[in-house]
Amino acid sequence: MFASMYRAYEQLSDPIKSFISGLYAWHESIGVHRDRLNHKGTLRDGENSYPEALHPIVRTHPITRKKTLFVNENFTTRIEGLHKTESDAVLKMLYDHIATPEFHCRFRWRENSVAFWDNRCVQHRSVWDYYPEVRHGYRVTIAGDKPI
């Protein structure tokens, strides 16, 4: 399943768009890689630390120049400058909004299917709908641009 972050942004009310447009949020991998997947051992690049970065909540796609939401329930942990309760409430509202079915595209896997997407404007959420079949995935990440 894929969620259009363009559409999710476009459907926000103007006051919410105005409120979040200057905010930045922390994206941290520790909650997924260490806490959920119980990762132990050396991490990428030989460093024993989990990547984190501060990104705008609303980013402009470098090619389309369209605005898009740039938060992810698995990796976005807190909004810079807000109290924890405020940050949690705003992020929950955005995550609930992104979950709206009208923003989603469901990919139906078939033999020899290939899927790819642009993480700058789409969110991927895997659904275990292929049981008892086995699905293999390979992630390829191209060095990205800095979100603006």
PDB file of N, CA and C in Angstrom, residues 28-104:
ATOM      1  N   GLU A  28      14.223   9.516  13.328  1.00  0.00           N
ATOM      2  CA  GLU A  28      15.205   8.684  14.020  1.00  0.00           C
ATOM      3  C   GLU A  28      14.929   7.211  13.740  1.00  0.00           C
ATOM      4  N   SER A  29      15.992   6.450  13.498  1.00  0.00           N
ATOM      5  CA  SER A  29      15.821   5.034  13.164  1.00  0.00           C
ATOM      6  C   SER A  29      15.950   4.100  14.357  1.00  0.00           C
ATOM      7  N   ILE A  30      16.327   4.619  15.491  1.00  0.00           N
ATOM      8  CA  ILE A  30      16.591   3.752  16.642  1.00  0.00           C
ATOM      9  C   ILE A  30      15.343   2.965  17.077  1.00  0.00           C
ATOM     10  N   GLY A  31      14.177   3.594  17.008  1.00  0.00           N
ATOM     11  CA  GLY A  31      12.955   2.919  17.436  1.00  0.00           C
ATOM     12  C   GLY A  31      12.594   1.726  16.577  1.00  0.00           C
ATOM     13  N   VAL A  32      12.932   1.775  15.318  1.00  0.00           N
ATOM     14  CA  VAL A  32      12.653   0.658  14.408  1.00  0.00           C
ATOM     15  C   VAL A  32      13.789  -0.345  14.432  1.00  0.00           C
ATOM     16  N   HIS A  33      14.989   0.117  14.232  1.00  0.00           N
ATOM     17  CA  HIS A  33      16.102  -0.805  14.062  1.00  0.00           C
ATOM     18  C   HIS A  33      16.580  -1.466  15.350  1.00  0.00           C
ATOM     19  N   ARG A  34      16.593  -0.740  16.441  1.00  0.00           N
ATOM     20  CA  ARG A  34      17.030  -1.358  17.692  1.00  0.00           C
ATOM     21  C   ARG A  34      15.855  -1.897  18.478  1.00  0.00           C
ATOM     22  N   ASP A  35      14.861  -1.049  18.694  1.00  0.00           N
ATOM     23  CA  ASP A  35      13.781  -1.408  19.598  1.00  0.00           C
ATOM     24  C   ASP A  35      12.812  -2.436  19.004  1.00  0.00           C
ATOM     25  N   ARG A  36      12.381  -2.230  17.756  1.00  0.00           N
ATOM     26  CA  ARG A  36      11.405  -3.155  17.157  1.00  0.00           C
ATOM     27  C   ARG A  36      12.052  -4.396  16.566  1.00  0.00           C
ATOM     28  N   LEU A  37      13.207  -4.232  15.913  1.00  0.00           N
ATOM     29  CA  LEU A  37      13.842  -5.361  15.238  1.00  0.00           C
ATOM     30  C   LEU A  37      14.929  -6.018  16.080  1.00  0.00           C
ATOM     31  N   ASN A  38      15.158  -5.471  17.282  1.00  0.00           N
ATOM     32  CA  ASN A  38      16.131  -6.027  18.216  1.00  0.00           C
ATOM     33  C   ASN A  38      17.515  -6.175  17.573  1.00  0.00           C
ATOM     34  N   HIS A  39      17.934  -5.160  16.849  1.00  0.00           N
ATOM     35  CA  HIS A  39      19.224  -5.186  16.154  1.00  0.00           C
ATOM     36  C   HIS A  39      20.372  -5.154  17.148  1.00  0.00           C
ATOM     37  N   LYS A  40      21.330  -6.003  16.904  1.00  0.00           N
ATOM     38  CA  LYS A  40      22.539  -6.030  17.728  1.00  0.00           C
ATOM     39  C   LYS A  40      23.725  -6.095  16.775  1.00  0.00           C
ATOM     40  N   GLY A  41      24.794  -5.428  17.120  1.00  0.00           N
ATOM     41  CA  GLY A  41      25.997  -5.505  16.303  1.00  0.00           C
ATOM     42  C   GLY A  41      26.317  -4.196  15.617  1.00  0.00           C
ATOM     43  N   THR A  42      27.260  -4.256  14.721  1.00  0.00           N
ATOM     44  CA  THR A  42      27.736  -3.072  14.027  1.00  0.00           C
ATOM     45  C   THR A  42      26.677  -2.566  13.059  1.00  0.00           C
ATOM     46  N   LEU A  43      26.523  -1.264  13.025  1.00  0.00           N
ATOM     47  CA  LEU A  43      25.554  -0.644  12.138  1.00  0.00           C
ATOM     48  C   LEU A  43      26.222  -0.199  10.855  1.00  0.00           C
ATOM     49  N   ARG A  44      25.440   0.399   9.982  1.00  0.00           N
ATOM     50  CA  ARG A  44      25.947   0.814   8.673  1.00  0.00           C
ATOM     51  C   ARG A  44      27.159   1.744   8.817  1.00  0.00           C
ATOM     52  N   ASP A  45      27.968   1.725   7.816  1.00  0.00           N
ATOM     53  CA  ASP A  45      29.166   2.557   7.743  1.00  0.00           C
ATOM     54  C   ASP A  45      30.147   2.282   8.884  1.00  0.00           C
ATOM     55  N   GLY A  46      29.979   1.159   9.575  1.00  0.00           N
ATOM     56  CA  GLY A  46      30.901   0.793  10.632  1.00  0.00           C
ATOM     57  C   GLY A  46      30.748   1.592  11.910  1.00  0.00           C
ATOM     58  N   GLU A  47      29.780   2.490  11.944  1.00  0.00           N
ATOM     59  CA  GLU A  47      29.559   3.283  13.148  1.00  0.00           C
ATOM     60  C   GLU A  47      28.469   2.627  13.980  1.00  0.00           C
ATOM     61  N   ASN A  48      28.620   2.647  15.269  1.00  0.00           N
ATOM     62  CA  ASN A  48      27.628   2.028  16.129  1.00  0.00           C
ATOM     63  C   ASN A  48      26.663   3.088  16.664  1.00  0.00           C
ATOM     64  N   SER A  49      26.013   3.778  15.730  1.00  0.00           N
ATOM     65  CA  SER A  49      25.014   4.775  16.100  1.00  0.00           C
ATOM     66  C   SER A  49      23.864   4.690  15.099  1.00  0.00           C
ATOM     67  N   TYR A  50      22.716   5.123  15.525  1.00  0.00           N
ATOM     68  CA  TYR A  50      21.526   5.070  14.680  1.00  0.00           C
ATOM     69  C   TYR A  50      21.327   6.431  14.024  1.00  0.00           C
ATOM     70  N   PRO A  51      21.113   6.450  12.705  1.00  0.00           N
ATOM     71  CA  PRO A  51      20.964   7.728  12.008  1.00  0.00           C
ATOM     72  C   PRO A  51      19.759   8.521  12.505  1.00  0.00           C
ATOM     73  N   GLU A  52      19.914   9.830  12.545  1.00  0.00           N
ATOM     74  CA  GLU A  52      18.811  10.729  12.857  1.00  0.00           C
ATOM     75  C   GLU A  52      19.037  12.014  12.069  1.00  0.00           C
ATOM     76  N   ALA A  53      17.940  12.678  11.740  1.00  0.00           N
ATOM     77  CA  ALA A  53      18.040  13.915  10.966  1.00  0.00           C
ATOM     78  C   ALA A  53      16.832  14.788  11.272  1.00  0.00           C
ATOM     79  N   LEU A  54      17.030  16.085  11.170  1.00  0.00           N
ATOM     80  CA  LEU A  54      15.967  17.066  11.354  1.00  0.00           C
ATOM     81  C   LEU A  54      15.506  17.516   9.966  1.00  0.00           C
ATOM     82  N   HIS A  55      14.203  17.313   9.668  1.00  0.00           N
ATOM     83  CA  HIS A  55      13.653  17.628   8.349  1.00  0.00           C
ATOM     84  C   HIS A  55      12.398  18.485   8.489  1.00  0.00           C
ATOM     85  N   PRO A  56      12.095  19.282   7.465  1.00  0.00           N
ATOM     86  CA  PRO A  56      10.840  20.038   7.486  1.00  0.00           C
ATOM     87  C   PRO A  56       9.643  19.091   7.425  1.00  0.00           C
ATOM     88  N   ILE A  57       8.569  19.439   8.106  1.00  0.00           N
ATOM     89  CA  ILE A  57       7.345  18.637   8.054  1.00  0.00           C
ATOM     90  C   ILE A  57       6.689  18.769   6.683  1.00  0.00           C
ATOM     91  N   VAL A  58       6.791  19.941   6.101  1.00  0.00           N
ATOM     92  CA  VAL A  58       6.300  20.166   4.738  1.00  0.00           C
ATOM     93  C   VAL A  58       7.527  20.422   3.885  1.00  0.00           C
ATOM     94  N   ARG A  59       7.733  19.560   2.912  1.00  0.00           N
ATOM     95  CA  ARG A  59       8.874  19.746   2.021  1.00  0.00           C
ATOM     96  C   ARG A  59       8.388  20.038   0.617  1.00  0.00           C
ATOM     97  N   THR A  60       9.256  20.609  -0.193  1.00  0.00           N
ATOM     98  CA  THR A  60       8.966  20.864  -1.595  1.00  0.00           C
ATOM     99  C   THR A  60       9.746  19.851  -2.418  1.00  0.00           C
ATOM    100  N   HIS A  61       9.031  19.105  -3.242  1.00  0.00           N
ATOM    101  CA  HIS A  61       9.688  18.098  -4.084  1.00  0.00           C
ATOM    102  C   HIS A  61      10.625  18.814  -5.054  1.00  0.00           C
ATOM    103  N   PRO A  62      11.883  18.392  -5.162  1.00  0.00           N
ATOM    104  CA  PRO A  62      12.850  19.116  -5.975  1.00  0.00           C
ATOM    105  C   PRO A  62      12.574  19.096  -7.482  1.00  0.00           C
ATOM    106  N   ILE A  63      11.780  18.157  -7.942  1.00  0.00           N
ATOM    107  CA  ILE A  63      11.489  18.074  -9.377  1.00  0.00           C
ATOM    108  C   ILE A  63      10.123  18.672  -9.706  1.00  0.00           C
ATOM    109  N   THR A  64       9.087  18.242  -8.973  1.00  0.00           N
ATOM    110  CA  THR A  64       7.731  18.727  -9.276  1.00  0.00           C
ATOM    111  C   THR A  64       7.471  20.109  -8.686  1.00  0.00           C
ATOM    112  N   ARG A  65       8.248  20.485  -7.656  1.00  0.00           N
ATOM    113  CA  ARG A  65       8.076  21.736  -6.914  1.00  0.00           C
ATOM    114  C   ARG A  65       6.756  21.775  -6.137  1.00  0.00           C
ATOM    115  N   LYS A  66       6.085  20.625  -6.008  1.00  0.00           N
ATOM    116  CA  LYS A  66       4.848  20.559  -5.234  1.00  0.00           C
ATOM    117  C   LYS A  66       5.174  20.311  -3.768  1.00  0.00           C
ATOM    118  N   LYS A  67       4.327  20.837  -2.898  1.00  0.00           N
ATOM    119  CA  LYS A  67       4.496  20.612  -1.461  1.00  0.00           C
ATOM    120  C   LYS A  67       3.945  19.244  -1.095  1.00  0.00           C
ATOM    121  N   THR A  68       4.601  18.630  -0.128  1.00  0.00           N
ATOM    122  CA  THR A  68       4.233  17.294   0.314  1.00  0.00           C
ATOM    123  C   THR A  68       4.502  17.168   1.817  1.00  0.00           C
ATOM    124  N   LEU A  69       3.706  16.373   2.499  1.00  0.00           N
ATOM    125  CA  LEU A  69       4.002  16.081   3.904  1.00  0.00           C
ATOM    126  C   LEU A  69       5.242  15.213   3.960  1.00  0.00           C
ATOM    127  N   PHE A  70       6.061  15.421   4.966  1.00  0.00           N
ATOM    128  CA  PHE A  70       7.285  14.641   5.106  1.00  0.00           C
ATOM    129  C   PHE A  70       7.416  14.172   6.552  1.00  0.00           C
ATOM    130  N   VAL A  71       6.473  13.324   6.970  1.00  0.00           N
ATOM    131  CA  VAL A  71       6.508  12.665   8.272  1.00  0.00           C
ATOM    132  C   VAL A  71       6.187  11.193   8.053  1.00  0.00           C
ATOM    133  N   ASN A  72       6.667  10.362   8.944  1.00  0.00           N
ATOM    134  CA  ASN A  72       6.471   8.930   8.832  1.00  0.00           C
ATOM    135  C   ASN A  72       6.296   8.372  10.236  1.00  0.00           C
ATOM    136  N   GLU A  73       5.226   7.630  10.438  1.00  0.00           N
ATOM    137  CA  GLU A  73       4.893   7.130  11.773  1.00  0.00           C
ATOM    138  C   GLU A  73       5.998   6.265  12.384  1.00  0.00           C
ATOM    139  N   ASN A  74       6.750   5.573  11.553  1.00  0.00           N
ATOM    140  CA  ASN A  74       7.806   4.710  12.082  1.00  0.00           C
ATOM    141  C   ASN A  74       9.080   5.468  12.458  1.00  0.00           C
ATOM    142  N   PHE A  75       9.355   6.571  11.787  1.00  0.00           N
ATOM    143  CA  PHE A  75      10.650   7.236  11.981  1.00  0.00           C
ATOM    144  C   PHE A  75      10.561   8.655  12.541  1.00  0.00           C
ATOM    145  N   THR A  76       9.460   9.361  12.324  1.00  0.00           N
ATOM    146  CA  THR A  76       9.353  10.732  12.832  1.00  0.00           C
ATOM    147  C   THR A  76       8.975  10.664  14.303  1.00  0.00           C
ATOM    148  N   THR A  77       9.843  11.186  15.165  1.00  0.00           N
ATOM    149  CA  THR A  77       9.666  10.977  16.606  1.00  0.00           C
ATOM    150  C   THR A  77       9.172  12.197  17.369  1.00  0.00           C
ATOM    151  N   ARG A  78       9.534  13.393  16.903  1.00  0.00           N
ATOM    152  CA  ARG A  78       9.122  14.574  17.662  1.00  0.00           C
ATOM    153  C   ARG A  78       9.316  15.825  16.810  1.00  0.00           C
ATOM    154  N   ILE A  79       8.549  16.841  17.142  1.00  0.00           N
ATOM    155  CA  ILE A  79       8.635  18.119  16.433  1.00  0.00           C
ATOM    156  C   ILE A  79       9.510  19.061  17.244  1.00  0.00           C
ATOM    157  N   GLU A  80      10.506  19.593  16.588  1.00  0.00           N
ATOM    158  CA  GLU A  80      11.440  20.522  17.221  1.00  0.00           C
ATOM    159  C   GLU A  80      10.704  21.770  17.709  1.00  0.00           C
ATOM    160  N   GLY A  81      10.970  22.170  18.947  1.00  0.00           N
ATOM    161  CA  GLY A  81      10.420  23.404  19.487  1.00  0.00           C
ATOM    162  C   GLY A  81       9.062  23.278  20.166  1.00  0.00           C
ATOM    163  N   LEU A  82       8.412  22.131  20.053  1.00  0.00           N
ATOM    164  CA  LEU A  82       7.127  21.923  20.735  1.00  0.00           C
ATOM    165  C   LEU A  82       7.341  21.074  21.978  1.00  0.00           C
ATOM    166  N   HIS A  83       6.484  21.279  22.977  1.00  0.00           N
ATOM    167  CA  HIS A  83       6.498  20.398  24.140  1.00  0.00           C
ATOM    168  C   HIS A  83       6.093  19.000  23.687  1.00  0.00           C
ATOM    169  N   LYS A  84       6.488  17.988  24.443  1.00  0.00           N
ATOM    170  CA  LYS A  84       6.210  16.599  24.059  1.00  0.00           C
ATOM    171  C   LYS A  84       4.727  16.357  23.805  1.00  0.00           C
ATOM    172  N   THR A  85       3.866  16.835  24.681  1.00  0.00           N
ATOM    173  CA  THR A  85       2.431  16.590  24.487  1.00  0.00           C
ATOM    174  C   THR A  85       1.908  17.280  23.232  1.00  0.00           C
ATOM    175  N   GLU A  86       2.416  18.473  22.937  1.00  0.00           N
ATOM    176  CA  GLU A  86       2.019  19.187  21.721  1.00  0.00           C
ATOM    177  C   GLU A  86       2.519  18.446  20.482  1.00  0.00           C
ATOM    178  N   SER A  87       3.784  18.064  20.520  1.00  0.00           N
ATOM    179  CA  SER A  87       4.381  17.338  19.401  1.00  0.00           C
ATOM    180  C   SER A  87       3.640  16.032  19.143  1.00  0.00           C
ATOM    181  N   ASP A  88       3.384  15.275  20.205  1.00  0.00           N
ATOM    182  CA  ASP A  88       2.673  14.003  20.061  1.00  0.00           C
ATOM    183  C   ASP A  88       1.289  14.207  19.447  1.00  0.00           C
ATOM    184  N   ALA A  89       0.584  15.255  19.877  1.00  0.00           N
ATOM    185  CA  ALA A  89      -0.770  15.513  19.370  1.00  0.00           C
ATOM    186  C   ALA A  89      -0.747  15.899  17.892  1.00  0.00           C
ATOM    187  N   VAL A  90       0.173  16.753  17.499  1.00  0.00           N
ATOM    188  CA  VAL A  90       0.260  17.174  16.091  1.00  0.00           C
ATOM    189  C   VAL A  90       0.660  15.991  15.214  1.00  0.00           C
ATOM    190  N   LEU A  91       1.653  15.226  15.652  1.00  0.00           N
ATOM    191  CA  LEU A  91       2.069  14.067  14.856  1.00  0.00           C
ATOM    192  C   LEU A  91       0.958  13.034  14.753  1.00  0.00           C
ATOM    193  N   LYS A  92       0.235  12.778  15.842  1.00  0.00           N
ATOM    194  CA  LYS A  92      -0.887  11.827  15.782  1.00  0.00           C
ATOM    195  C   LYS A  92      -1.937  12.304  14.787  1.00  0.00           C
ATOM    196  N   MET A  93      -2.249  13.597  14.811  1.00  0.00           N
ATOM    197  CA  MET A  93      -3.224  14.145  13.868  1.00  0.00           C
ATOM    198  C   MET A  93      -2.751  13.925  12.434  1.00  0.00           C
ATOM    199  N   LEU A  94      -1.465  14.174  12.164  1.00  0.00           N
ATOM    200  CA  LEU A  94      -0.934  13.981  10.811  1.00  0.00           C
ATOM    201  C   LEU A  94      -0.921  12.505  10.415  1.00  0.00           C
ATOM    202  N   TYR A  95      -0.528  11.627  11.317  1.00  0.00           N
ATOM    203  CA  TYR A  95      -0.521  10.191  11.016  1.00  0.00           C
ATOM    204  C   TYR A  95      -1.941   9.686  10.738  1.00  0.00           C
ATOM    205  N   ASP A  96      -2.901  10.119  11.542  1.00  0.00           N
ATOM    206  CA  ASP A  96      -4.300   9.725  11.318  1.00  0.00           C
ATOM    207  C   ASP A  96      -4.792  10.251   9.972  1.00  0.00           C
ATOM    208  N   HIS A  97      -4.403  11.468   9.643  1.00  0.00           N
ATOM    209  CA  HIS A  97      -4.795  12.080   8.370  1.00  0.00           C
ATOM    210  C   HIS A  97      -4.206  11.292   7.193  1.00  0.00           C
ATOM    211  N   ILE A  98      -2.933  10.916   7.287  1.00  0.00           N
ATOM    212  CA  ILE A  98      -2.266  10.152   6.229  1.00  0.00           C
ATOM    213  C   ILE A  98      -2.939   8.795   6.032  1.00  0.00           C
ATOM    214  N   ALA A  99      -3.523   8.251   7.089  1.00  0.00           N
ATOM    215  CA  ALA A  99      -4.180   6.940   7.011  1.00  0.00           C
ATOM    216  C   ALA A  99      -5.511   6.977   6.256  1.00  0.00           C
ATOM    217  N   THR A 100      -5.961   8.148   5.837  1.00  0.00           N
ATOM    218  CA  THR A 100      -7.217   8.273   5.095  1.00  0.00           C
ATOM    219  C   THR A 100      -7.140   7.442   3.819  1.00  0.00           C
ATOM    220  N   PRO A 101      -8.084   6.519   3.597  1.00  0.00           N
ATOM    221  CA  PRO A 101      -8.023   5.629   2.428  1.00  0.00           C
ATOM    222  C   PRO A 101      -7.973   6.346   1.075  1.00  0.00           C
ATOM    223  N   GLU A 102      -8.552   7.531   0.973  1.00  0.00           N
ATOM    224  CA  GLU A 102      -8.549   8.249  -0.305  1.00  0.00           C
ATOM    225  C   GLU A 102      -7.141   8.641  -0.766  1.00  0.00           C
ATOM    226  N   PHE A 103      -6.170   8.600   0.138  1.00  0.00           N
ATOM    227  CA  PHE A 103      -4.801   8.942  -0.224  1.00  0.00           C
ATOM    228  C   PHE A 103      -3.991   7.708  -0.646  1.00  0.00           C
ATOM    229  N   HIS A 104      -4.610   6.529  -0.580  1.00  0.00           N
ATOM    230  CA  HIS A 104      -3.881   5.279  -0.741  1.00  0.00           C
ATOM    231  C   HIS A 104      -4.018   4.656  -2.122  1.00  0.00           C
TER     232      HIS A 104
END
